[in-house]
Amino acid sequence: LFAEAGVQTKGNKRNQVLKIGHGGTLDSAATGVLVVGIGKGTKMLGTMLAGSKKYTAIGMLGKATDTLDATGKVTEEKPYDQVTKGDLENVLQKFTGDIMQVPPLYSALKKDGERLSTLMKRGEAVEAKPARPVRVYSLSLQQFQPPLFTLDVECGGGFYVRSLVNDIGKELSTCASVQELTRTKQGPFTLEEHALHEDKWTIDEIAQSLERCTALLLGEPARKKLKTEHPGETAVICE
């Protein structure tokens, strides 16, 4: 691994460390873009991913869960027959722009150094975090086949699509939860253009992907320096 990453190793290889980090938590049941930094690429993640994120979410009306998605236990069921496509489209306008949002209890947010989701799974009492400001750049309804509806969301950091769908359900006088969630963009990386699918996880394909990602983010002088001094330290996204 060190050799393929271009990392010079000296002495006992067991003492060598290759840093790998990701650029933001993705729900355990979600799919899509997850940006991974390797070596000094871990320090670049914050700058790289300062832009918006995009998601495609499939929500279900009439059913709420403790996790706000399909992995949780059903906590409430309500009629949804009264909800029309027009109702849903009108409600979405209330959740566009700068809004306040309460994060879900099952989340990566921490209390006393532990994730809230970990505390919840242990059965410990957890208080909801206060509402905080988040930004929604765009929000549109792509499909409506009751009880299912599909949303395209572009948002800033700290935003939870699960909370959005839950809030939409309440606004429609029913309840709702996420059934499927896919992150299609994170910063400048998109699922369609930059993701490296698992069937292409070969050394050659990974090297080509690294080159494309480096060219996307760095100017010519910086790119040459990165290639000569740290050839294996950049970023790539996997699916």
Short mmCIF file of C-alpha atoms in Angstrom, two decimals:
data_model
loop_
_atom_site.label_atom_id
_atom_site.label_comp_id
_atom_site.label_asym_id
_atom_site.label_seq_id
_atom_site.Cartn_x
_atom_site.Cartn_y
_atom_site.Cartn_z
CA LEU A 1 0.00 0.00 0.00
CA PHE A 2 2.81 2.42 0.87
CA ALA A 3 4.62 1.64 -2.35
CA GLU A 4 1.53 2.19 -4.49
CA ALA A 5 0.82 5.44 -2.63
CA GLY A 6 4.35 6.67 -3.37
CA VAL A 7 5.24 6.94 0.33
CA GLN A 8 8.91 6.51 1.15
CA THR A 9 9.38 3.97 3.94
CA LYS A 10 12.45 3.55 6.10
CA GLY A 11 13.22 1.06 8.82
CA ASN A 12 10.47 -1.07 10.33
CA LYS A 13 7.40 -0.80 8.12
CA ARG A 14 5.17 -1.63 11.05
CA ASN A 15 5.93 1.79 12.49
CA GLN A 16 4.92 3.61 9.31
CA VAL A 17 1.58 5.43 9.30
CA LEU A 18 -0.47 6.30 6.21
CA LYS A 19 -3.18 8.79 7.13
CA ILE A 20 -6.60 8.29 5.58
CA GLY A 21 -9.65 10.40 6.41
CA HIS A 22 -13.08 11.18 5.02
CA GLY A 23 -14.70 14.51 4.35
CA GLY A 24 -17.98 14.18 6.22
CA THR A 25 -20.20 11.56 7.77
CA LEU A 26 -22.74 9.83 5.55
CA ASP A 27 -25.77 8.10 7.09
CA SER A 28 -25.14 4.38 7.49
CA ALA A 29 -28.10 3.53 5.24
CA ALA A 30 -27.22 6.15 2.61
CA THR A 31 -25.23 5.72 -0.59
CA GLY A 32 -23.30 8.00 -2.90
CA VAL A 33 -20.34 10.35 -2.69
CA LEU A 34 -17.88 10.07 0.18
CA VAL A 35 -14.65 12.00 -0.35
CA VAL A 36 -11.56 10.32 1.08
CA GLY A 37 -8.22 12.02 1.71
CA ILE A 38 -4.93 10.08 1.68
CA GLY A 39 -1.72 11.34 3.32
CA LYS A 40 -1.52 15.13 3.11
CA GLY A 41 -4.82 14.97 1.24
CA THR A 42 -6.48 14.71 4.66
CA LYS A 43 -5.43 18.30 5.34
CA MET A 44 -6.94 19.43 2.03
CA LEU A 45 -10.44 18.10 2.74
CA GLY A 46 -11.69 21.16 4.61
CA THR A 47 -10.83 23.51 1.72
CA MET A 48 -11.97 21.09 -0.97
CA LEU A 49 -15.39 20.49 0.51
CA ALA A 50 -16.32 24.03 1.49
CA GLY A 51 -19.04 24.10 -1.18
CA SER A 52 -22.55 22.68 -1.14
CA LYS A 53 -23.80 19.09 -1.05
CA LYS A 54 -26.56 17.55 -3.13
CA TYR A 55 -28.87 14.68 -2.26
CA THR A 56 -31.64 12.68 -3.82
CA ALA A 57 -34.06 11.47 -1.15
CA ILE A 58 -37.10 9.22 -1.32
CA GLY A 59 -39.52 9.95 1.51
CA MET A 60 -42.57 8.07 2.70
CA LEU A 61 -45.68 9.85 3.96
CA GLY A 62 -47.71 8.47 6.84
CA LYS A 63 -44.93 6.77 8.79
CA ALA A 64 -42.41 8.16 11.30
CA THR A 65 -39.49 6.30 12.88
CA ASP A 66 -37.13 6.99 15.78
CA THR A 67 -34.15 7.34 13.39
CA LEU A 68 -36.20 9.37 10.85
CA ASP A 69 -35.37 6.77 8.18
CA ALA A 70 -36.19 3.19 7.20
CA THR A 71 -33.65 1.67 9.61
CA GLY A 72 -35.57 2.72 12.72
CA LYS A 73 -38.59 1.57 14.67
CA VAL A 74 -41.97 2.98 13.66
CA THR A 75 -43.09 5.51 16.26
CA GLU A 76 -46.15 6.99 14.57
CA GLU A 77 -48.52 6.39 11.67
CA LYS A 78 -50.96 8.94 10.28
CA PRO A 79 -53.29 9.24 7.26
CA TYR A 80 -51.76 10.93 4.22
CA ASP A 81 -54.55 10.62 1.63
CA GLN A 82 -55.31 14.34 1.91
CA VAL A 83 -51.84 15.35 0.70
CA THR A 84 -51.66 16.44 -2.94
CA LYS A 85 -48.69 17.13 -5.18
CA GLY A 86 -49.51 20.84 -5.00
CA ASP A 87 -49.53 20.72 -1.19
CA LEU A 88 -46.09 19.16 -1.16
CA GLU A 89 -44.62 21.62 -3.64
CA ASN A 90 -46.00 24.56 -1.65
CA VAL A 91 -44.53 23.24 1.58
CA LEU A 92 -41.06 22.92 0.06
CA GLN A 93 -40.87 26.69 -0.32
CA LYS A 94 -40.89 27.01 3.48
CA PHE A 95 -37.74 24.91 3.71
CA THR A 96 -35.69 26.80 1.11
CA GLY A 97 -33.10 29.42 2.00
CA ASP A 98 -31.75 30.09 5.50
CA ILE A 99 -33.84 28.07 7.95
CA MET A 100 -33.61 26.65 11.47
CA GLN A 101 -33.34 22.88 11.84
CA VAL A 102 -33.26 20.49 14.81
CA PRO A 103 -30.70 17.70 14.21
CA PRO A 104 -31.96 14.10 14.64
CA LEU A 105 -31.22 12.24 17.87
CA TYR A 106 -29.62 9.44 15.87
CA SER A 107 -26.71 11.42 14.46
CA ALA A 108 -22.93 11.80 14.53
CA LEU A 109 -23.21 14.85 16.79
CA LYS A 110 -21.50 14.24 20.11
CA LYS A 111 -22.24 14.55 23.81
CA ASP A 112 -19.35 14.15 26.23
CA GLY A 113 -17.21 12.80 23.41
CA GLU A 114 -19.65 10.12 22.23
CA ARG A 115 -21.97 10.16 19.25
CA LEU A 116 -25.63 10.68 20.05
CA SER A 117 -26.48 7.61 17.94
CA THR A 118 -24.18 5.46 20.11
CA LEU A 119 -25.82 6.74 23.30
CA MET A 120 -29.29 6.11 21.87
CA LYS A 121 -28.43 2.54 20.89
CA ARG A 122 -27.27 1.90 24.46
CA GLY A 123 -30.64 3.07 25.70
CA GLU A 124 -29.34 6.20 27.42
CA ALA A 125 -31.50 9.30 27.68
CA VAL A 126 -30.49 11.92 25.13
CA GLU A 127 -31.87 15.43 24.81
CA ALA A 128 -32.44 16.88 21.37
CA LYS A 129 -29.90 19.47 20.28
CA PRO A 130 -31.36 22.97 19.88
CA ALA A 131 -32.39 24.16 16.44
CA ARG A 132 -29.51 25.67 14.49
CA PRO A 133 -29.25 27.70 11.28
CA VAL A 134 -28.74 25.76 8.05
CA ARG A 135 -28.91 26.73 4.40
CA VAL A 136 -30.89 25.12 1.58
CA TYR A 137 -29.82 26.39 -1.82
CA SER A 138 -32.47 24.51 -3.77
CA LEU A 139 -35.24 22.02 -3.03
CA SER A 140 -37.48 20.46 -5.65
CA LEU A 141 -40.01 17.66 -5.98
CA GLN A 142 -39.00 15.18 -8.67
CA GLN A 143 -41.70 12.54 -8.27
CA PHE A 144 -44.90 12.06 -6.28
CA GLN A 145 -46.48 8.62 -6.05
CA PRO A 146 -48.20 8.50 -2.64
CA PRO A 147 -47.03 7.52 -0.14
CA LEU A 148 -43.61 7.98 -1.78
CA PHE A 149 -42.09 11.26 -2.95
CA THR A 150 -38.64 12.06 -4.36
CA LEU A 151 -36.72 15.23 -3.55
CA ASP A 152 -33.57 16.83 -4.95
CA VAL A 153 -31.81 18.88 -2.27
CA GLU A 154 -28.78 21.16 -2.44
CA CYS A 155 -27.67 22.34 0.98
CA GLY A 156 -24.80 23.60 3.07
CA GLY A 157 -22.89 21.90 5.87
CA GLY A 158 -24.59 20.58 9.00
CA PHE A 159 -27.85 19.88 7.18
CA TYR A 160 -29.83 16.66 7.78
CA VAL A 161 -32.11 15.42 5.01
CA ARG A 162 -33.78 13.10 7.53
CA SER A 163 -34.83 16.09 9.62
CA LEU A 164 -36.06 17.86 6.50
CA VAL A 165 -38.35 14.97 5.50
CA ASN A 166 -39.60 14.65 9.06
CA ASP A 167 -40.40 18.38 9.19
CA ILE A 168 -42.15 18.21 5.81
CA GLY A 169 -44.41 15.47 7.13
CA LYS A 170 -45.38 17.55 10.14
CA GLU A 171 -46.02 20.60 7.97
CA LEU A 172 -48.45 18.50 5.90
CA SER A 173 -50.35 17.42 9.06
CA THR A 174 -49.10 13.87 8.74
CA CYS A 175 -45.66 12.31 9.27
CA ALA A 176 -42.84 11.17 7.00
CA SER A 177 -39.50 9.37 7.01
CA VAL A 178 -36.63 8.81 4.57
CA GLN A 179 -36.69 5.52 2.69
CA GLU A 180 -33.62 6.01 0.50
CA LEU A 181 -30.90 8.65 0.51
CA THR A 182 -28.13 9.23 -2.03
CA ARG A 183 -25.51 11.96 -1.87
CA THR A 184 -24.88 13.03 -5.46
CA LYS A 185 -22.41 15.88 -4.83
CA GLN A 186 -19.96 16.98 -2.17
CA GLY A 187 -17.96 20.11 -2.87
CA PRO A 188 -16.70 19.91 -6.47
CA PHE A 189 -17.08 16.11 -6.62
CA THR A 190 -20.16 14.52 -8.17
CA LEU A 191 -21.40 10.96 -8.22
CA GLU A 192 -21.85 11.02 -11.99
CA GLU A 193 -18.46 12.46 -12.94
CA HIS A 194 -15.96 11.50 -10.26
CA ALA A 195 -17.07 8.45 -8.29
CA LEU A 196 -14.97 5.33 -8.78
CA HIS A 197 -17.30 2.33 -8.76
CA GLU A 198 -16.21 -0.78 -6.93
CA ASP A 199 -15.80 -2.84 -10.11
CA LYS A 200 -13.03 -0.40 -11.14
CA TRP A 201 -10.99 -0.55 -7.94
CA THR A 202 -7.71 -1.45 -9.65
CA ILE A 203 -4.38 0.32 -9.28
CA ASP A 204 -4.60 1.76 -12.79
CA GLU A 205 -8.18 3.03 -12.40
CA ILE A 206 -7.43 4.51 -8.97
CA ALA A 207 -4.34 6.29 -10.34
CA GLN A 208 -6.36 7.78 -13.21
CA SER A 209 -9.08 8.88 -10.78
CA LEU A 210 -6.49 10.59 -8.59
CA GLU A 211 -5.15 12.46 -11.59
CA ARG A 212 -8.63 13.68 -12.56
CA CYS A 213 -9.41 14.81 -9.02
CA THR A 214 -6.06 16.58 -8.65
CA ALA A 215 -6.55 18.41 -11.94
CA LEU A 216 -9.97 19.51 -10.76
CA LEU A 217 -8.72 21.11 -7.57
CA LEU A 218 -5.18 22.33 -8.08
CA GLY A 219 -3.50 24.85 -10.33
CA GLU A 220 -0.69 23.75 -12.64
CA PRO A 221 2.26 24.74 -10.36
CA ALA A 222 0.72 23.13 -7.28
CA ARG A 223 -0.16 20.01 -9.23
CA LYS A 224 3.41 19.55 -10.42
CA LYS A 225 4.69 19.96 -6.90
CA LEU A 226 2.22 17.44 -5.58
CA LYS A 227 3.22 14.90 -8.23
CA THR A 228 6.95 15.22 -7.59
CA GLU A 229 7.00 15.55 -3.82
CA HIS A 230 3.91 13.70 -2.67
CA PRO A 231 2.67 11.57 -5.56
CA GLY A 232 0.37 9.48 -3.43
CA GLU A 233 -1.17 12.18 -1.29
CA THR A 234 -4.34 13.55 -2.81
CA ALA A 235 -8.05 12.79 -2.69
CA VAL A 236 -10.49 10.44 -4.36
CA ILE A 237 -14.11 9.56 -3.87
CA CYS A 238 -15.49 6.06 -3.73
CA GLU A 239 -18.98 4.64 -3.96
#
